[in-house]
mmCIF file of C-alpha atoms and ligand atoms in Angstrom:
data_model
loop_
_atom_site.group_PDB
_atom_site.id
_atom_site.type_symbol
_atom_site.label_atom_id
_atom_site.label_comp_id
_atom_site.label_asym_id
_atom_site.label_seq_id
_atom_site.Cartn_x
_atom_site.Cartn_y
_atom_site.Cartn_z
ATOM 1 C CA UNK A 76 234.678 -44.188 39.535
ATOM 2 C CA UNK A 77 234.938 -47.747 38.772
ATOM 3 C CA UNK A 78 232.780 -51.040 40.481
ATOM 4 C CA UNK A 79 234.099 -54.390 41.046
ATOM 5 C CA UNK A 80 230.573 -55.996 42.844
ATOM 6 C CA UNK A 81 231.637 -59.765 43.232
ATOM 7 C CA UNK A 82 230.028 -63.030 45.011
ATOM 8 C CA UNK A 83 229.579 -62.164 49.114
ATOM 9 C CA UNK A 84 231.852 -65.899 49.052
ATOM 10 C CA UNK A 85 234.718 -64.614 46.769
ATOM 11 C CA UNK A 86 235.080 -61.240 48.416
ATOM 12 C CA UNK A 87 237.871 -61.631 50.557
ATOM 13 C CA UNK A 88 240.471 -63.408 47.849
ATOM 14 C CA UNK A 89 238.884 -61.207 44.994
ATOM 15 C CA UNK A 90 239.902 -58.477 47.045
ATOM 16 C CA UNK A 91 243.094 -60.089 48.096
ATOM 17 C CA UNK A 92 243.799 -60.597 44.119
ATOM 18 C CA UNK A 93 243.200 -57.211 43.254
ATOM 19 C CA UNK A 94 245.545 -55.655 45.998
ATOM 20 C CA UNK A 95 248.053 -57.929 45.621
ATOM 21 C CA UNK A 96 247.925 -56.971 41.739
ATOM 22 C CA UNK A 97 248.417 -53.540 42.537
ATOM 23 C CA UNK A 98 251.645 -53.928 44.907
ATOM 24 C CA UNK A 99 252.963 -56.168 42.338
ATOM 25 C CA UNK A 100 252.651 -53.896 39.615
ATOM 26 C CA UNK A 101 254.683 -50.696 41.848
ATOM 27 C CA UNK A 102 257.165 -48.966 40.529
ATOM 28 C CA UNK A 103 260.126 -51.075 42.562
ATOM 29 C CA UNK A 104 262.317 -48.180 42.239
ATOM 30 C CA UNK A 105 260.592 -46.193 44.533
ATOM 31 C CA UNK A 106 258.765 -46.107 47.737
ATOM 32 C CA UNK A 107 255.017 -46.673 47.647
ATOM 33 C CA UNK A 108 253.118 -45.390 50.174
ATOM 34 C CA UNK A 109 249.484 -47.216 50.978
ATOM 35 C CA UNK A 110 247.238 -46.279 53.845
ATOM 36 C CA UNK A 111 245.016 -48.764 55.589
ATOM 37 C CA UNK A 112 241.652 -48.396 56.782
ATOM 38 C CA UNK A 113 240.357 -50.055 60.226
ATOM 39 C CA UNK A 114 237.327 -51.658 60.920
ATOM 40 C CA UNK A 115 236.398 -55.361 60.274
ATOM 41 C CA UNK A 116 235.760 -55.513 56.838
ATOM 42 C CA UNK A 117 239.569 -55.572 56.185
ATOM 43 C CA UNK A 118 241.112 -57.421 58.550
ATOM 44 C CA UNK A 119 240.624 -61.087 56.540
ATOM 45 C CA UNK A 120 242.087 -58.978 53.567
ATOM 46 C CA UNK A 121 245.043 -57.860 55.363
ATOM 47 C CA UNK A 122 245.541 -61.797 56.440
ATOM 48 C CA UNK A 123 245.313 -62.843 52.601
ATOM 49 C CA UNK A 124 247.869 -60.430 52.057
ATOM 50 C CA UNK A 125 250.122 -61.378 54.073
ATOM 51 C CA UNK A 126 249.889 -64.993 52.326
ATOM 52 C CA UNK A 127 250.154 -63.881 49.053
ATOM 53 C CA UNK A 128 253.966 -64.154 48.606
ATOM 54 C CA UNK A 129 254.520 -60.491 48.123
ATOM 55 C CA UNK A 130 257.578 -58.525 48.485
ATOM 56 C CA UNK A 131 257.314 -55.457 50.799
ATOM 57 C CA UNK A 132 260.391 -53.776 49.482
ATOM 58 C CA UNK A 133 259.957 -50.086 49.770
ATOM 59 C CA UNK A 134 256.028 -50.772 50.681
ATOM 60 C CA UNK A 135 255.217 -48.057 53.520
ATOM 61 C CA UNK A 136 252.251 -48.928 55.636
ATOM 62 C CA UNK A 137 249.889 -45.883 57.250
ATOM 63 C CA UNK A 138 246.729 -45.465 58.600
ATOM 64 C CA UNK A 139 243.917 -43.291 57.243
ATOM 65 C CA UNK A 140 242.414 -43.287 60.896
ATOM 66 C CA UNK A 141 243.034 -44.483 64.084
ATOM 67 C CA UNK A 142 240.992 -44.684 67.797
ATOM 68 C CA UNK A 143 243.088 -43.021 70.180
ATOM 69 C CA UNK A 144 243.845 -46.142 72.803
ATOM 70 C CA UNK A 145 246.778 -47.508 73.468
ATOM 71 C CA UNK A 146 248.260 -49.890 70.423
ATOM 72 C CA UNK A 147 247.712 -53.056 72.138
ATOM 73 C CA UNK A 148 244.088 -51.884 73.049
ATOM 74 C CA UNK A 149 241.621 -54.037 72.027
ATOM 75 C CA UNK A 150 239.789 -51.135 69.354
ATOM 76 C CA UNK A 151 243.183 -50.192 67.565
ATOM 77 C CA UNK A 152 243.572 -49.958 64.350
ATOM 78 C CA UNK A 153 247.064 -50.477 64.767
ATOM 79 C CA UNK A 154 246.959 -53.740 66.818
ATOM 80 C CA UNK A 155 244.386 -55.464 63.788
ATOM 81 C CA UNK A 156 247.017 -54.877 61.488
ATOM 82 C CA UNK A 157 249.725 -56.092 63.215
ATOM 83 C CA UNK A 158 247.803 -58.949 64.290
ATOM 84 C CA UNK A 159 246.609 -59.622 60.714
ATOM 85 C CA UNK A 160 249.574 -58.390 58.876
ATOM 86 C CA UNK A 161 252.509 -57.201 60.245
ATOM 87 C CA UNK A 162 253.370 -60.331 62.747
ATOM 88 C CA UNK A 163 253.125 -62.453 59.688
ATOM 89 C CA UNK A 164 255.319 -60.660 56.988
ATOM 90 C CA UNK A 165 258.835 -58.836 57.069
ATOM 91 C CA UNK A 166 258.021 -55.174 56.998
ATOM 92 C CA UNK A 167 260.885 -52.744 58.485
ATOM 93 C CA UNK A 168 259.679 -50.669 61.313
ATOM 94 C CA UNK A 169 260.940 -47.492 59.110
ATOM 95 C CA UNK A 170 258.297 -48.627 56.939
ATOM 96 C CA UNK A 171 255.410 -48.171 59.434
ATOM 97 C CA UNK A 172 253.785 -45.337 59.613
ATOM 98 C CA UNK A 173 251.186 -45.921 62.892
ATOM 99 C CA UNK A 174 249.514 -42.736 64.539
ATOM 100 C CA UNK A 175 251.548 -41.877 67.633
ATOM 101 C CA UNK A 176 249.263 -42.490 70.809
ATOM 102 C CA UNK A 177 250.315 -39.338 73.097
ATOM 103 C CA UNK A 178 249.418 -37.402 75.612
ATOM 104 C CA UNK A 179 246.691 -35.535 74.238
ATOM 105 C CA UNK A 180 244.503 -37.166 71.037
ATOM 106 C CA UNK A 181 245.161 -33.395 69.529
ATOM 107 C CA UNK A 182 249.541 -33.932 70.442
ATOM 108 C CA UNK A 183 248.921 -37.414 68.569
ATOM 109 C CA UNK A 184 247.129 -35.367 65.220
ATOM 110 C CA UNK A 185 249.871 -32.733 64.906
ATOM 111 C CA UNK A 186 252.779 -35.033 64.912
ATOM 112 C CA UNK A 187 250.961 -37.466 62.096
ATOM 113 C CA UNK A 188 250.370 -34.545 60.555
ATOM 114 C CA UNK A 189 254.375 -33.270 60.490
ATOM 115 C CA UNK A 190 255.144 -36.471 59.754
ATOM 116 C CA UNK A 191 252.435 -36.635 56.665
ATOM 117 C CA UNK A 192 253.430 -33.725 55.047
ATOM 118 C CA UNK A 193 257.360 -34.158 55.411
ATOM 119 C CA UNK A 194 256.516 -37.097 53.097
ATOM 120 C CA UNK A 195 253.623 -36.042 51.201
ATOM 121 C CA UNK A 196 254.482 -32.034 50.986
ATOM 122 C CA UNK A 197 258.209 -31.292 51.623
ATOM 123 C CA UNK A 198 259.215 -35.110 50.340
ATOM 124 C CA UNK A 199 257.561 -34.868 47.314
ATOM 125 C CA UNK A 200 256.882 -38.518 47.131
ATOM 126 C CA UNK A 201 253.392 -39.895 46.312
ATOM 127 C CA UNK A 202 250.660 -41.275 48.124
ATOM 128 C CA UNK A 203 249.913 -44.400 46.042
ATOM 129 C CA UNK A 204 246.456 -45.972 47.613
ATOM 130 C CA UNK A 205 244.179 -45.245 49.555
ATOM 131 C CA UNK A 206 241.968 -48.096 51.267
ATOM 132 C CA UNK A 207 238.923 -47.252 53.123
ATOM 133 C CA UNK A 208 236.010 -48.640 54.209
ATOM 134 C CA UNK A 209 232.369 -46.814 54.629
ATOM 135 C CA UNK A 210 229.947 -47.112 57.936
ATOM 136 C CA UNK A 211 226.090 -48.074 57.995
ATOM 137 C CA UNK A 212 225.827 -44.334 58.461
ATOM 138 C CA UNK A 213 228.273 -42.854 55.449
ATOM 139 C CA UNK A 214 231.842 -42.402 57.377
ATOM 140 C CA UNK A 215 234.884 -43.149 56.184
ATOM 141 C CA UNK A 216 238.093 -43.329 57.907
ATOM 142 C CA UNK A 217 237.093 -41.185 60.855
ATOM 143 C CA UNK A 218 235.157 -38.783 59.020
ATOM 144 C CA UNK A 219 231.558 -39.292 60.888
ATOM 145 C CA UNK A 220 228.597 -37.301 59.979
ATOM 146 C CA UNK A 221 228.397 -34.126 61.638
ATOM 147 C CA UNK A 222 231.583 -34.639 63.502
ATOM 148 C CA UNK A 223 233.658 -31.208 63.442
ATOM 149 C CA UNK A 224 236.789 -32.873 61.536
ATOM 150 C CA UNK A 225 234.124 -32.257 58.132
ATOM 151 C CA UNK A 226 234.626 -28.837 58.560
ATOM 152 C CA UNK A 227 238.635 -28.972 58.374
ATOM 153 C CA UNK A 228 240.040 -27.649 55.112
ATOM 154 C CA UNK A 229 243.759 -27.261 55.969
ATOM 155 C CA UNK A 230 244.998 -29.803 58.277
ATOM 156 C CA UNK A 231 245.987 -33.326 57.092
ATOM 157 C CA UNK A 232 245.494 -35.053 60.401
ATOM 158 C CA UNK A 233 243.161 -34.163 63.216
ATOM 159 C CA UNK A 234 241.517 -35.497 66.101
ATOM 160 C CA UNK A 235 237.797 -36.167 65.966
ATOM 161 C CA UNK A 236 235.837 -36.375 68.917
ATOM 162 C CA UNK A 237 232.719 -38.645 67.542
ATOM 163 C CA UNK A 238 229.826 -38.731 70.131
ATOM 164 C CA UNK A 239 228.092 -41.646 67.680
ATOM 165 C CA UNK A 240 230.326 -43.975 68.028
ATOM 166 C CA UNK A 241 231.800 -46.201 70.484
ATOM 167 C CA UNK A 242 235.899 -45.071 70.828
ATOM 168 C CA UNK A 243 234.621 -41.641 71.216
ATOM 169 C CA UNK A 244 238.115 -39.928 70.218
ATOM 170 C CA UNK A 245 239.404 -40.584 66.976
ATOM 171 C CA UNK A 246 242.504 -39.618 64.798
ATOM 172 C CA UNK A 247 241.626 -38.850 61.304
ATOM 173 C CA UNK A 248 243.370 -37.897 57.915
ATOM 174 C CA UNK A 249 241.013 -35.012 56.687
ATOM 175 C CA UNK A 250 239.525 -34.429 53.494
ATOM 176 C CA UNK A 251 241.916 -32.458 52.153
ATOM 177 C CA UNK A 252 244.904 -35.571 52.945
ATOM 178 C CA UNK A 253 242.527 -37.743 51.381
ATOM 179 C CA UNK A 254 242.190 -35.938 48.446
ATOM 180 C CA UNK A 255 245.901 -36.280 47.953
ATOM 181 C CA UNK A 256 245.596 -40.432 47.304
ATOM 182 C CA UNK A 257 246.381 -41.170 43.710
ATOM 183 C CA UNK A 258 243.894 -44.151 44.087
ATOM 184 C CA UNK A 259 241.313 -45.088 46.106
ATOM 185 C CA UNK A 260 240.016 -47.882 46.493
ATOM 186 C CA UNK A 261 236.842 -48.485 48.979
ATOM 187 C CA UNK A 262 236.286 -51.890 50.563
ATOM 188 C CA UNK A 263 232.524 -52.698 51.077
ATOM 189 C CA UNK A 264 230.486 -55.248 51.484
ATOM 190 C CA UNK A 265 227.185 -56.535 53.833
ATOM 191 C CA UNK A 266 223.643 -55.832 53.090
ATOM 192 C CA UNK A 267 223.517 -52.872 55.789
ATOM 193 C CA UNK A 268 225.945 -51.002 53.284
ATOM 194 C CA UNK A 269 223.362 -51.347 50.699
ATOM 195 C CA UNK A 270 221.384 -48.600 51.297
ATOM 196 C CA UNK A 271 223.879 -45.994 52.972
ATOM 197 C CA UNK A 272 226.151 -46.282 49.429
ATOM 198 C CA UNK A 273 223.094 -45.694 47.420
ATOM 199 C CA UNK A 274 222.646 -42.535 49.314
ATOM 200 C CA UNK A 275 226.626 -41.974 49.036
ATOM 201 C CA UNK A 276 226.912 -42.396 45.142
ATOM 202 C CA UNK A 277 223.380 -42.083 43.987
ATOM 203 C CA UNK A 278 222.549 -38.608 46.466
ATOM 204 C CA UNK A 279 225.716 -37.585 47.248
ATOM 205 C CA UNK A 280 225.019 -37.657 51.036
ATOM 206 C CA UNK A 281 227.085 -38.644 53.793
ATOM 207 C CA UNK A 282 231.014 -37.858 54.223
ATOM 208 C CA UNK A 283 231.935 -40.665 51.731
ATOM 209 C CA UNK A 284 230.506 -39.443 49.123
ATOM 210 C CA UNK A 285 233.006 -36.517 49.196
ATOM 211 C CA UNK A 286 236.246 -38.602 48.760
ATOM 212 C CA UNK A 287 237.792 -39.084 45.145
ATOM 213 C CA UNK A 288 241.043 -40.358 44.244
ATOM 214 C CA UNK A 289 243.386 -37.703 42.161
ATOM 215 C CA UNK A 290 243.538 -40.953 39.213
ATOM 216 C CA UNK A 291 241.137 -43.409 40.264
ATOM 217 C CA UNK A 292 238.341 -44.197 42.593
ATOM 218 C CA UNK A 293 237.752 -47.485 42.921
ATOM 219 C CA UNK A 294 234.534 -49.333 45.153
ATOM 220 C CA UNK A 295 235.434 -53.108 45.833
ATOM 221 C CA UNK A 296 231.727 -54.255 46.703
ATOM 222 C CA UNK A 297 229.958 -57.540 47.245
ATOM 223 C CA UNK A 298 226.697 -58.333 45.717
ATOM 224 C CA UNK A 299 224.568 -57.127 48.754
ATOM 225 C CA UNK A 300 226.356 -54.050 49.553
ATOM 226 C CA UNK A 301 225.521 -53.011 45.901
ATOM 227 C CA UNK A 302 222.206 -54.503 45.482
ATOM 228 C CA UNK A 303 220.404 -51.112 45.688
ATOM 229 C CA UNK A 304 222.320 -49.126 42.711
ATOM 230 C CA UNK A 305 221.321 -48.236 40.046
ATOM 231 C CA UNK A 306 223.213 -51.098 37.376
ATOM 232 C CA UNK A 307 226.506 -48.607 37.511
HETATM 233 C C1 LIG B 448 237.462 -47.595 61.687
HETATM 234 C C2 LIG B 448 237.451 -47.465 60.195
HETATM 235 C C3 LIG B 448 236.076 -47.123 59.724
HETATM 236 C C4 LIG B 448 235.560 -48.364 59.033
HETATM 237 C C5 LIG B 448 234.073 -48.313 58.838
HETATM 238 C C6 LIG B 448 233.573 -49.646 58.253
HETATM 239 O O1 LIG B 448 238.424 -47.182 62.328
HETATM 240 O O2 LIG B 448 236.490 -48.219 62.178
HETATM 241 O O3 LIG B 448 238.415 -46.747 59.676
HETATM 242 O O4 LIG B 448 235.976 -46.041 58.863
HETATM 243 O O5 LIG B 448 236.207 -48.501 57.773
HETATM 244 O O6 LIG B 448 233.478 -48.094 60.097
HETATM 245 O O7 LIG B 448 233.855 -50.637 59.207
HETATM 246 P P1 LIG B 448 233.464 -52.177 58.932
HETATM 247 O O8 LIG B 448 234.384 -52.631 57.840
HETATM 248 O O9 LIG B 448 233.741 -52.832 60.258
HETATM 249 O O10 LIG B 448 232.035 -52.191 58.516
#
């Protein structure tokens, strides 16, 4: 595990900075697969992205979790992105990767998940990074305490029905998808993430403190979100 904790002010290009260093430094020969996480810490990241000159040859765009409304709905993941990202920059559409919205939140999981593992399993190809962001109360992507998708050890993609939180049904990649991501790379900050990621990395509690990258896990923090660690 590695820290970056800078200024609450700086955040957003730091973060922008380091991203953009990693998509610059792809292999350009082949795709390279990064998966986005929702929320609102993000979304000013996402914007800085999209001004940072970068080339999004062979960059494919997913997302780690997704509410299951309609992807113009006011809560999707899907429509902050686009709104942030994808209306600003030339991305092909074959390089989109957004959860289907279907009939039934559980019709929605099992095609993400066919389409997951015809890339991830049967394609062989790699899935690069990994951003996700963390909840006052220790989620990550959709992975809420004591939701059932915890208990899932085979699927990739699931639906989550999360009675804590506001879009009560939720798309997910599981644990065991997640634990596919060559890097990860958590994006944290505010002081009400202070003391939920000292009980994630100092007590091992909460679903995010179960989520490694394969070569590198990586939390992007400002100073108040890590003002209660230990000096890592
Ligand atoms: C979502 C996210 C979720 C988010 C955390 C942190 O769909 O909401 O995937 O896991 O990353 O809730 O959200 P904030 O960045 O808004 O604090």
């Amino acid at each position: 595990m590695t820290f970056e904790i800078v200024p609450e002010a700086e955040y957003t290009d730091r973060a922008v900075d380091f991203l953009a260093q990693r998509l610059r430094s792809r292999a350009k020969d082949q795709p390279y697969h990064m998966f986005l996480s929702g929320g609102s810490t993000p979304k000013a990241i996402y914007r800085g992205l999209a001004e940072a000159g970068l080339d999004w040859e062979q960059v494919h765009l997913w997302w780690g979790d997704e509410r299951y409304v309609p992807h113009d709905h006011s809560d999707s993941n899907y429509r902050m992105v686009k709104e942030a990202l994808l209306d600003r920059v030339e991305i092909p559409a074959h390089q989109l990767h957004p959860w289907p919205i279907l009939a039934h939140p559980e019709l929605s999981a099992e095609t993400y998940d066919r389409e997951f593992r015809s890339v991830f399993e049967r394609g062989g190809q790699t899935l690069n990074l990994q951003l996700l962001g963390m909840g006052d109360d220790g989620h990550t992507a959709s992975l809420f305490p004591s939701s059932p998708a915890l208990e899932e050890t085979q699927a990739m993609a699931v639906a989550n029905f999360v009675s804590s939180a506001q879009e009560k049904t939720r798309l997910t990649l599981t644990f065991p998808a997640l634990a596919l991501s060559q890097e990860i790379v958590f994006l944290i900050k505010g002081e009400n993430k202070a003391g939920p990621l000292q009980e994630v990395l100092e007590q091992g509690r909460h679903p995010a403190s179960r989520v490694r990258g394969r070569e590198s896990t990586v939390f992007f923090l400002d100073q108040a979100a890590a003002a209660k660690l230990k000096k890592p």
